[in-house]
CSV table of C-alpha atoms in Angstrom, one decimal:
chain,number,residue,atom,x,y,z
A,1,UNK,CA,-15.0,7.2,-4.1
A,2,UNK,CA,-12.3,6.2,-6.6
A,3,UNK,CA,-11.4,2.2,-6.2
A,4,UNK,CA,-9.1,-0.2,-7.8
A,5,UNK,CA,-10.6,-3.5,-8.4
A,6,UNK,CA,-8.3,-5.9,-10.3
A,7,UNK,CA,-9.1,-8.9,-12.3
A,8,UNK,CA,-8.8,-11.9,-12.0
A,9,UNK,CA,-8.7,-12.5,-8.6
A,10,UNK,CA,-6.1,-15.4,-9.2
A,11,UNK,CA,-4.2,-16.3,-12.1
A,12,UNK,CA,-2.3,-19.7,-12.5
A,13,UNK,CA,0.6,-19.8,-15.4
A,14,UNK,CA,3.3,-21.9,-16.5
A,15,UNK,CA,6.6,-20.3,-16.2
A,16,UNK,CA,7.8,-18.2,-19.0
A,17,UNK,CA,4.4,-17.5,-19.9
A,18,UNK,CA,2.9,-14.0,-20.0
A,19,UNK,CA,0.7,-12.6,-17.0
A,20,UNK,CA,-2.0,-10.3,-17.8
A,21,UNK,CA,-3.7,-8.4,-15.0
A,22,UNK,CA,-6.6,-6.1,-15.2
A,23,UNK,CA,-7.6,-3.2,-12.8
A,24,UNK,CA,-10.8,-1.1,-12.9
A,25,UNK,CA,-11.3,2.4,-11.3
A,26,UNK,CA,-14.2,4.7,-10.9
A,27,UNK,CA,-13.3,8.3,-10.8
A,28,UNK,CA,-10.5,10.3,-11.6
A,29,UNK,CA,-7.1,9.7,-11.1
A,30,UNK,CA,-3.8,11.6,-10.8
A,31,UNK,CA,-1.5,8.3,-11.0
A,32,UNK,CA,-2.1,4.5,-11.0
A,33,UNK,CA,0.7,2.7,-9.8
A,34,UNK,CA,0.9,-1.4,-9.4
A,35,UNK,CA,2.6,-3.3,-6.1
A,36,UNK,CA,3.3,-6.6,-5.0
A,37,UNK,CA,3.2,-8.0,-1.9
A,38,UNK,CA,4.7,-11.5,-1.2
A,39,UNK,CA,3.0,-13.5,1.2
A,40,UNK,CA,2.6,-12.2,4.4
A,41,UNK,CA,5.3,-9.5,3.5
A,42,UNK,CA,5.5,-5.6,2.6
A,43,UNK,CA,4.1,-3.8,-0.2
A,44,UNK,CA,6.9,-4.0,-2.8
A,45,UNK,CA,6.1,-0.5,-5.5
A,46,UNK,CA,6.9,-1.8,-9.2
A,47,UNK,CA,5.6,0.8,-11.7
A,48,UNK,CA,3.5,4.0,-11.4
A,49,UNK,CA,1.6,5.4,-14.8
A,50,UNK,CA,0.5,9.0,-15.0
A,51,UNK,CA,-3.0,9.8,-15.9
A,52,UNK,CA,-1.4,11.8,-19.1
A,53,UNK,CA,0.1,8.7,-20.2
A,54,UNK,CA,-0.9,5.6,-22.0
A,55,UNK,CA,1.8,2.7,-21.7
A,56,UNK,CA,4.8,2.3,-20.0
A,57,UNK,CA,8.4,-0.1,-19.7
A,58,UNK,CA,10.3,-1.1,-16.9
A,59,UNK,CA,12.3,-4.5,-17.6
A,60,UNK,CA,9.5,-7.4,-17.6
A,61,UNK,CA,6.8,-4.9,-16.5
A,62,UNK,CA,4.4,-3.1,-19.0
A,63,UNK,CA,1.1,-1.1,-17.5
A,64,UNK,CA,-1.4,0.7,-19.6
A,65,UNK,CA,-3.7,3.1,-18.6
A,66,UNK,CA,-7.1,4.0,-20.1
A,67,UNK,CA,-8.8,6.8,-18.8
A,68,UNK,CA,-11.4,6.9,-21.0
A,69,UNK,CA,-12.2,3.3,-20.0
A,70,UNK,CA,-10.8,3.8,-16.3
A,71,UNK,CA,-9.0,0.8,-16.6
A,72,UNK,CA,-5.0,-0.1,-16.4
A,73,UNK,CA,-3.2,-3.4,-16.9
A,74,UNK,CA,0.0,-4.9,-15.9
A,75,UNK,CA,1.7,-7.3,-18.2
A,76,UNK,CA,4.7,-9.6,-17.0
A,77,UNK,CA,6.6,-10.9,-19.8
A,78,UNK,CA,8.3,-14.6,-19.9
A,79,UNK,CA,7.0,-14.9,-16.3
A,80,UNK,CA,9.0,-16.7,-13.5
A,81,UNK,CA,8.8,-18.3,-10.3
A,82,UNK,CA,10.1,-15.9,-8.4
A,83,UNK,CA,6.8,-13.9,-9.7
A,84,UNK,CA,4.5,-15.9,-7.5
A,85,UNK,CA,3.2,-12.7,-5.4
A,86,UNK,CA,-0.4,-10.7,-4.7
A,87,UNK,CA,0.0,-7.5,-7.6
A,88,UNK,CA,-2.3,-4.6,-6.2
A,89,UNK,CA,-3.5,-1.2,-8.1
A,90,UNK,CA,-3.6,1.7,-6.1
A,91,UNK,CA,-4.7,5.0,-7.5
A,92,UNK,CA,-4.2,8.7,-6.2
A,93,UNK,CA,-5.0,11.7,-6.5
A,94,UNK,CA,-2.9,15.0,-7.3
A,95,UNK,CA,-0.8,16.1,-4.4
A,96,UNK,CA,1.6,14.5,-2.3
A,97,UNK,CA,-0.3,14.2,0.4
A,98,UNK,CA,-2.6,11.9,-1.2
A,99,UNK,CA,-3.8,8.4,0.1
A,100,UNK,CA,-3.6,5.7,-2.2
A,101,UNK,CA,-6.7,3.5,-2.9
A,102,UNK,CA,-5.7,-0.3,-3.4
A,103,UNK,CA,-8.0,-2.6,-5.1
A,104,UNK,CA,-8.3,-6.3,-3.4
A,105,UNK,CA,-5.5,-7.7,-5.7
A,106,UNK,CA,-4.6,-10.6,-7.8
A,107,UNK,CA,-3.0,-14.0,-6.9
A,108,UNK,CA,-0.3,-14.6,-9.2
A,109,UNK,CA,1.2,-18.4,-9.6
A,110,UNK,CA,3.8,-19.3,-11.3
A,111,UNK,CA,4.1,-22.9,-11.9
A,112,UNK,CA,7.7,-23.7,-12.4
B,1,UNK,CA,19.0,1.9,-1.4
B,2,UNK,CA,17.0,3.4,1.5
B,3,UNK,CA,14.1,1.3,3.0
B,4,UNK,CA,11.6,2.0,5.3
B,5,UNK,CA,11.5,0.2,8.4
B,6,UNK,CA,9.3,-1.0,10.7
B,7,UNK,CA,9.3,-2.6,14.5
B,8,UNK,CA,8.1,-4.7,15.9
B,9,UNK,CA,7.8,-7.3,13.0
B,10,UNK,CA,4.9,-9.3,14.7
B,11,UNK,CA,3.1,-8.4,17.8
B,12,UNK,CA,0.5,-9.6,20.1
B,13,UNK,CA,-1.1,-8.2,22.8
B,14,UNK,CA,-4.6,-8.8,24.9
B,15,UNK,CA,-8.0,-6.8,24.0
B,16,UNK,CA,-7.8,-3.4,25.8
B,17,UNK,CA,-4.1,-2.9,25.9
B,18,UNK,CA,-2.3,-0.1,24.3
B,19,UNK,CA,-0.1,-0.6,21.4
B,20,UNK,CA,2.6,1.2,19.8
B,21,UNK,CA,4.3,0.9,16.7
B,22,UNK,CA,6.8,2.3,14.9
B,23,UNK,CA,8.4,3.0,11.6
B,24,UNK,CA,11.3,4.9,10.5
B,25,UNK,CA,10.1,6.5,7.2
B,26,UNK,CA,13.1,7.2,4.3
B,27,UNK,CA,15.0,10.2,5.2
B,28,UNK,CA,14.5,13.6,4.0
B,29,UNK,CA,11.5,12.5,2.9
B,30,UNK,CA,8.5,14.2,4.0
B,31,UNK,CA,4.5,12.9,3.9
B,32,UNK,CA,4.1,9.7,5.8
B,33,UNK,CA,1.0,7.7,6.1
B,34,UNK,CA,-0.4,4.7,8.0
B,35,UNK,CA,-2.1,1.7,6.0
B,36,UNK,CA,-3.9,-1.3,7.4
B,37,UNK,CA,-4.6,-4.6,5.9
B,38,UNK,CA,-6.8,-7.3,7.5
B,39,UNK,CA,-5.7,-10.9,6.4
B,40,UNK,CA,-7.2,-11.3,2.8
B,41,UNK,CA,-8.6,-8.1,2.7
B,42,UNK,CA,-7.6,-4.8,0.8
B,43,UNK,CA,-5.1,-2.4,1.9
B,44,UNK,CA,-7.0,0.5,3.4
B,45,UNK,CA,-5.8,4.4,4.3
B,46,UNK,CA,-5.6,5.0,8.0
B,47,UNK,CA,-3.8,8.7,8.0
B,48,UNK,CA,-1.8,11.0,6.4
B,49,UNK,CA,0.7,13.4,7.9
B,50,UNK,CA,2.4,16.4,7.3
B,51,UNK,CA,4.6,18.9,8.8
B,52,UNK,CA,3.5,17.7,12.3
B,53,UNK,CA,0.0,17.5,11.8
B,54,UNK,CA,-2.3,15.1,10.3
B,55,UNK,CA,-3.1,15.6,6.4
B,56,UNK,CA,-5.9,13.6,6.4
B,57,UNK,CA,-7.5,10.2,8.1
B,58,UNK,CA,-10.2,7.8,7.3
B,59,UNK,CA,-13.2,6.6,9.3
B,60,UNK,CA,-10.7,4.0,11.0
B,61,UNK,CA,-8.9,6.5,12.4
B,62,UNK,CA,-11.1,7.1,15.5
B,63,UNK,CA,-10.0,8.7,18.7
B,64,UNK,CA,-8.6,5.3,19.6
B,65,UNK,CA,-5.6,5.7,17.2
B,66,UNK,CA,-3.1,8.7,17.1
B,67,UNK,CA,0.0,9.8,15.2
B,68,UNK,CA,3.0,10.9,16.2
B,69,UNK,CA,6.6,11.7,15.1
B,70,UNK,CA,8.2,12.5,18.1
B,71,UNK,CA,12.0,13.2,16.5
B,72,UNK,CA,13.4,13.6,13.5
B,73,UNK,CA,12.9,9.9,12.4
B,74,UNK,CA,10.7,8.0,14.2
B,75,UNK,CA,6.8,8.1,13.3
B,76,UNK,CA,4.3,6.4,15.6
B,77,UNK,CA,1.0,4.8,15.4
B,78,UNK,CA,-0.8,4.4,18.7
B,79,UNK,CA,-4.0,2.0,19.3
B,80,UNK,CA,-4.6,3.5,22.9
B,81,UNK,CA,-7.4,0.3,23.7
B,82,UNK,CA,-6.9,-2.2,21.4
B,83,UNK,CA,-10.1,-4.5,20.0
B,84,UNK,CA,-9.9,-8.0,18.4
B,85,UNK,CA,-10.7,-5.9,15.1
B,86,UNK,CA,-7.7,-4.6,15.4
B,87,UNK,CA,-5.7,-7.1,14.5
B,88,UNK,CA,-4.1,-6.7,11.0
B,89,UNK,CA,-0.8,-5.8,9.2
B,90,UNK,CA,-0.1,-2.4,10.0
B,91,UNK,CA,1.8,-0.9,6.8
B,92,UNK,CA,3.9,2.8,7.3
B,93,UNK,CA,4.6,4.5,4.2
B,94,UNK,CA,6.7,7.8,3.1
B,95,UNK,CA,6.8,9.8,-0.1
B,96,UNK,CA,9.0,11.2,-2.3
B,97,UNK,CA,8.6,11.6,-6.2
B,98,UNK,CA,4.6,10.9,-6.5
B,99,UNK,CA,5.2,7.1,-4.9
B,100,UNK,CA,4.5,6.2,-1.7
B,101,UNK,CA,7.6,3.6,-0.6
B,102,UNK,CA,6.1,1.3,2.2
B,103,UNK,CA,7.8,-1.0,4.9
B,104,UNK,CA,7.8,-4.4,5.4
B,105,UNK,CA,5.1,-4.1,8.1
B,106,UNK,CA,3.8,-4.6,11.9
B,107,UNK,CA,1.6,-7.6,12.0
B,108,UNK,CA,-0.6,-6.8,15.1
B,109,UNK,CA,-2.9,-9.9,16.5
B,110,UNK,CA,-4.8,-8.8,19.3
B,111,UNK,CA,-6.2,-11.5,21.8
């Protein structure tokens, strides 16, 4: 079964430093897409890469995708406080009725 | 911008009671789903639905759970005799646009 497994499981960084996260998957995928989830709190949706793509922007955010590798990462740029969360892949499948597959996530900390 | 919500926010109840709980899923939108997420564990796929009917479920999603959306908003998740395993945030989610939009979340501790 296809799974997202991120890495590392935590990450400490100094504010306004860059956070690299990794994820790893095992079968074919229609989408990846990243979440957070502050503590205790909802899954927040951030960015979603097609499988036909390679890199994309939004604001601090960019998430690559390597299919040949089945792996994606998630790169926050000058990093903030506020950016202290959990950061989960979750990959699906073509259709829309498709279940997403989260890995265990990363614990992000951003040291102010 | 539209959310999906979720009630009760926390809930507790003893072994062997029934629970429901609800979610109001982003309107006109039209694929909702049930996730689960046991403290410091992954978030796993309960069930999908669809036009009425379930899309699809996991092994979780024995006869002890069921799915409803009994008007045009609401959508239900029932544990008809809860277990202590049961306990978990409960996550609903709706689609639109290839990504799933989740609320903020039922967390359920059974007793």
């Amino acid at each position: 079964s296809q799974q997202g497994e991120e890495d590392p499981q935590a990450l400490s960084i100094q504010e306004g430093e860059n956070a690299t996260m990794n994820c790893s998957y095992k079968t074919s995928i229609n989408n990846l897409q990243w979440y957070r989830q502050n503590s205790g709190r909802g899954l927040v949706h951030l960015i979603l890469i097609r499988s036909n793509e390679r890199e994309k922007h939004s604001g601090r955010l960019r998430v690559t995708l390597d299919t040949s590798k089945k792996s994606s990462s998630l790169l926050i740029t000058a990093s903030r406080a506020a950016d202290t969360a959990s950061y989960f892949c979750a990959t699906g499948l073509t259709g829309a009725n498709s279940k997403l597959t989260f890995g265990k996530g990363i614990t992000l900390s951003v040291r102010p | 911008e539209p959310e999906v919500t979720q009630t009760p926010s926390h809930q507790v109840t003893q072994m062997g009671q029934e629970v429901i709980l609800r979610c109001v899923p982003i309107s006109n939108h039209l694929y909702f789903y049930w996730y689960r997420q046991i403290l410091g564990q992954k978030v796993e796929f309960l069930v999908s639905f669809y036009n009425n009917e379930i899309s699809e479920k996991s092994e979780i999603f024995d006869d002890q759970f069921s799915v409803e959306r009994p008007d045009g908003s609401n959508f239900t998740l029932k544990i008809r005799s809860t277990k202590l395993e049961d306990s978990a945030m409960y996550f609903c989610a709706s689609y639109r646009g290839e990504t799933q939009y989740f609320g903020p979340g039922t967390r359920l501790l059974v007793l």
